[in-house]
Short mmCIF file of C-alpha atoms in Angstrom, two decimals:
data_model
loop_
_atom_site.label_atom_id
_atom_site.label_comp_id
_atom_site.label_asym_id
_atom_site.label_seq_id
_atom_site.Cartn_x
_atom_site.Cartn_y
_atom_site.Cartn_z
CA UNK A 1 0.00 0.00 0.00
CA UNK A 2 1.38 3.37 -0.98
CA UNK A 3 2.29 5.61 1.93
CA UNK A 4 3.02 2.69 4.21
CA UNK A 5 5.99 3.19 6.50
CA UNK A 6 8.92 0.96 5.60
CA UNK A 7 9.41 -1.91 7.99
CA UNK A 8 12.83 -0.49 8.97
CA UNK A 9 11.23 2.79 10.09
CA UNK A 10 8.60 1.25 12.35
CA UNK A 11 9.26 1.51 16.09
CA UNK A 12 9.71 -1.83 17.88
CA UNK A 13 8.32 -3.11 21.15
CA UNK A 14 11.02 -3.62 23.76
CA UNK A 15 11.57 -6.83 25.65
CA UNK A 16 12.49 -5.38 29.07
CA UNK A 17 14.83 -8.30 29.78
CA UNK A 18 17.14 -7.51 26.86
CA UNK A 19 19.68 -4.72 26.25
CA UNK A 20 18.75 -1.84 23.95
CA UNK A 21 20.72 -1.16 20.78
CA UNK A 22 20.34 1.87 18.50
CA UNK A 23 21.41 1.91 14.84
CA UNK A 24 22.21 5.34 13.38
CA UNK A 25 23.16 5.80 9.73
CA UNK A 26 22.21 6.35 6.10
CA UNK A 27 20.57 4.04 3.56
CA UNK A 28 23.36 1.47 3.92
CA UNK A 29 22.37 1.05 7.57
CA UNK A 30 18.69 1.05 6.63
CA UNK A 31 19.59 -1.91 4.38
CA UNK A 32 21.11 -3.94 7.20
CA UNK A 33 18.59 -2.98 9.92
CA UNK A 34 16.15 -5.88 9.51
CA UNK A 35 18.76 -8.64 9.07
CA UNK A 36 20.70 -7.31 12.11
CA UNK A 37 17.48 -7.34 14.13
CA UNK A 38 16.89 -10.92 13.02
CA UNK A 39 20.42 -12.02 13.90
CA UNK A 40 20.18 -10.50 17.38
CA UNK A 41 16.66 -11.77 18.06
CA UNK A 42 16.51 -13.01 21.64
CA UNK A 43 19.75 -11.15 22.47
CA UNK A 44 18.94 -7.45 22.08
CA UNK A 45 16.19 -4.95 21.25
CA UNK A 46 17.54 -3.47 18.00
CA UNK A 47 16.09 -0.02 17.35
CA UNK A 48 17.00 2.26 14.49
CA UNK A 49 16.50 5.96 13.93
CA UNK A 50 13.21 6.25 12.03
CA UNK A 51 14.75 8.04 9.04
CA UNK A 52 17.80 8.12 6.78
CA UNK A 53 20.36 10.00 8.89
CA UNK A 54 22.08 11.66 5.90
CA UNK A 55 25.24 13.73 6.43
CA UNK A 56 26.84 14.75 9.74
CA UNK A 57 25.37 18.27 9.35
CA UNK A 58 21.91 16.70 9.77
CA UNK A 59 23.23 14.42 12.52
CA UNK A 60 24.38 17.35 14.63
CA UNK A 61 20.92 18.95 14.40
CA UNK A 62 18.90 15.78 14.94
CA UNK A 63 21.01 13.72 17.34
CA UNK A 64 19.16 14.72 20.52
CA UNK A 65 15.84 13.76 18.95
CA UNK A 66 17.27 10.45 17.73
CA UNK A 67 18.69 9.55 21.13
CA UNK A 68 15.44 10.53 22.84
CA UNK A 69 15.34 9.58 26.50
CA UNK A 70 16.26 6.03 25.55
CA UNK A 71 18.51 4.17 27.90
CA UNK A 72 20.88 2.73 25.29
CA UNK A 73 23.36 -0.06 25.92
CA UNK A 74 25.01 0.08 22.49
CA UNK A 75 24.85 2.72 19.75
CA UNK A 76 26.17 1.54 16.37
CA UNK A 77 26.56 4.56 14.09
CA UNK A 78 27.94 5.76 10.77
CA UNK A 79 28.15 8.94 8.70
CA UNK A 80 30.16 9.52 5.54
CA UNK A 81 28.59 8.63 2.20
CA UNK A 82 26.40 11.75 2.25
CA UNK A 83 29.18 13.97 3.56
CA UNK A 84 31.60 13.08 0.76
CA UNK A 85 29.00 13.42 -1.99
CA UNK A 86 30.04 15.94 -4.67
CA UNK A 87 27.44 18.67 -5.05
CA UNK A 88 26.61 20.73 -8.16
CA UNK A 89 29.18 23.34 -7.13
CA UNK A 90 31.87 20.64 -7.31
CA UNK A 91 32.38 20.65 -3.53
CA UNK A 92 31.69 17.97 -0.95
CA UNK A 93 28.32 18.18 0.76
CA UNK A 94 30.24 18.40 4.07
CA UNK A 95 33.96 19.28 3.72
CA UNK A 96 36.43 17.07 5.57
CA UNK A 97 37.21 19.58 8.35
CA UNK A 98 33.51 20.14 9.08
CA UNK A 99 32.94 16.39 8.99
CA UNK A 100 35.60 16.05 11.66
CA UNK A 101 34.05 18.77 13.86
CA UNK A 102 30.56 17.33 13.49
CA UNK A 103 31.70 13.81 14.35
CA UNK A 104 33.63 15.05 17.39
CA UNK A 105 30.52 16.81 18.63
CA UNK A 106 28.27 13.78 18.08
CA UNK A 107 30.67 11.32 19.73
CA UNK A 108 30.86 13.59 22.79
CA UNK A 109 27.05 13.76 22.93
CA UNK A 110 26.59 9.99 22.50
CA UNK A 111 29.18 9.28 25.19
CA UNK A 112 26.93 11.18 27.63
CA UNK A 113 24.32 8.44 27.25
CA UNK A 114 26.68 5.95 28.88
CA UNK A 115 26.17 3.58 25.93
CA UNK A 116 28.99 1.53 24.46
CA UNK A 117 29.64 3.18 21.06
CA UNK A 118 30.50 1.35 17.85
CA UNK A 119 31.57 3.31 14.78
CA UNK A 120 31.04 1.65 11.40
CA UNK A 121 33.51 2.83 8.77
CA UNK A 122 31.99 4.09 5.51
CA UNK A 123 31.62 1.36 2.89
CA UNK A 124 33.53 1.60 -0.41
CA UNK A 125 32.40 3.64 -3.40
CA UNK A 126 32.76 1.62 -6.60
CA UNK A 127 34.66 3.03 -9.56
CA UNK A 128 32.84 4.02 -11.77
CA UNK A 129 29.78 5.05 -9.80
CA UNK A 130 26.53 6.55 -11.12
CA UNK A 131 25.10 9.86 -9.88
CA UNK A 132 25.50 11.47 -7.42
CA UNK A 133 29.23 11.81 -7.95
CA UNK A 134 31.48 10.34 -5.26
CA UNK A 135 35.16 9.42 -5.31
CA UNK A 136 36.54 6.20 -3.88
CA UNK A 137 39.65 7.94 -2.53
CA UNK A 138 37.44 10.31 -0.50
CA UNK A 139 36.05 7.34 1.41
CA UNK A 140 39.60 6.55 2.55
CA UNK A 141 40.20 10.17 3.63
CA UNK A 142 36.91 10.50 5.51
CA UNK A 143 37.35 7.10 7.16
CA UNK A 144 40.85 8.05 8.30
CA UNK A 145 39.57 11.23 9.97
CA UNK A 146 36.75 9.28 11.62
CA UNK A 147 39.09 6.50 12.80
CA UNK A 148 41.38 9.04 14.48
CA UNK A 149 38.42 10.49 16.41
CA UNK A 150 37.25 7.02 17.46
CA UNK A 151 40.69 6.02 18.68
CA UNK A 152 40.99 9.25 20.64
CA UNK A 153 37.65 8.56 22.37
CA UNK A 154 38.18 4.79 22.74
CA UNK A 155 35.23 4.03 20.48
CA UNK A 156 35.11 0.54 19.02
CA UNK A 157 35.43 0.42 15.20
CA UNK A 158 33.37 -1.93 13.06
CA UNK A 159 35.46 -1.76 9.88
CA UNK A 160 32.75 -2.30 7.28
CA UNK A 161 35.04 -0.75 4.66
CA UNK A 162 37.71 -3.45 4.99
CA UNK A 163 35.04 -6.09 5.45
CA UNK A 164 33.14 -5.16 2.24
CA UNK A 165 36.10 -4.27 0.01
CA UNK A 166 37.24 -7.78 -1.03
CA UNK A 167 33.69 -8.91 -1.78
CA UNK A 168 32.19 -5.84 -3.48
CA UNK A 169 31.53 -7.62 -6.76
CA UNK A 170 29.35 -10.13 -4.95
CA UNK A 171 27.50 -7.84 -2.53
CA UNK A 172 27.29 -4.35 -4.07
CA UNK A 173 25.01 -3.17 -6.85
CA UNK A 174 26.88 -2.35 -10.08
CA UNK A 175 28.12 1.28 -10.26
CA UNK A 176 26.15 2.02 -7.11
CA UNK A 177 27.12 2.67 -3.47
CA UNK A 178 24.19 0.53 -2.31
CA UNK A 179 24.22 -3.17 -1.63
CA UNK A 180 22.01 -5.95 -2.93
CA UNK A 181 19.64 -7.59 -0.49
CA UNK A 182 22.14 -10.43 -0.13
CA UNK A 183 24.86 -7.82 0.37
CA UNK A 184 22.96 -6.14 3.21
CA UNK A 185 22.54 -9.58 4.74
CA UNK A 186 26.34 -10.11 4.58
CA UNK A 187 27.02 -6.68 6.15
CA UNK A 188 24.45 -7.50 8.85
CA UNK A 189 26.50 -10.50 9.97
CA UNK A 190 29.48 -8.24 10.61
CA UNK A 191 27.35 -5.54 12.28
CA UNK A 192 25.58 -8.04 14.54
CA UNK A 193 28.93 -9.53 15.53
CA UNK A 194 30.37 -6.13 16.48
CA UNK A 195 27.25 -5.28 18.49
CA UNK A 196 27.59 -8.60 20.36
CA UNK A 197 31.17 -7.73 21.13
CA UNK A 198 30.14 -4.29 22.41
CA UNK A 199 27.42 -5.80 24.59
CA UNK A 200 29.94 -7.95 26.47
CA UNK A 201 32.78 -5.43 26.08
CA UNK A 202 33.01 -3.15 29.09
CA UNK A 203 31.97 -5.79 31.62
CA UNK A 204 34.97 -7.98 30.80
CA UNK A 205 37.42 -5.11 30.32
CA UNK A 206 40.61 -5.82 32.20
CA UNK A 207 39.31 -9.23 33.12
CA UNK A 208 41.88 -10.88 30.88
#
């Protein structure tokens, strides 16, 4: 039925006995939302922001609303593909230095929730890629800036870039930054695994 809300954007009912996980990110994360939820069924309540999170400039404005008053155990988040998009003026939608500032600000805000944070690196841009214009080398630059911030704040990194790179031909749509349904399923395995790790993480820290 036209006008129906996509399954990914429907709020879920919490099981009070399970930890709460929040997914934040663009259409790539929308793609892996349902399979991640499936993989963590019985282990965690997997929520996602009820929209495409777009670039970091939108993230900075909307983050408080997205976090709500939720008591989050893990927040798995990503920004990048929208930021490095080339606009009609030939410039990035969000230049690298602004991307850095925005991410810094959001990480600080998310840390206040007390949640264990997991940063997903931006997935590769194929060469060639259809519109909108994006450059594969920009993904490397933006990821490097993000990784430095995450290391500085001791945020766990789910390296979806390295994970997806060797298998792009099998999981990504041709000349497109998006993944096939099977591809999203493959990414979801990695995402679910990193969330599991984050859920046990802090409790065992220093325990050997």
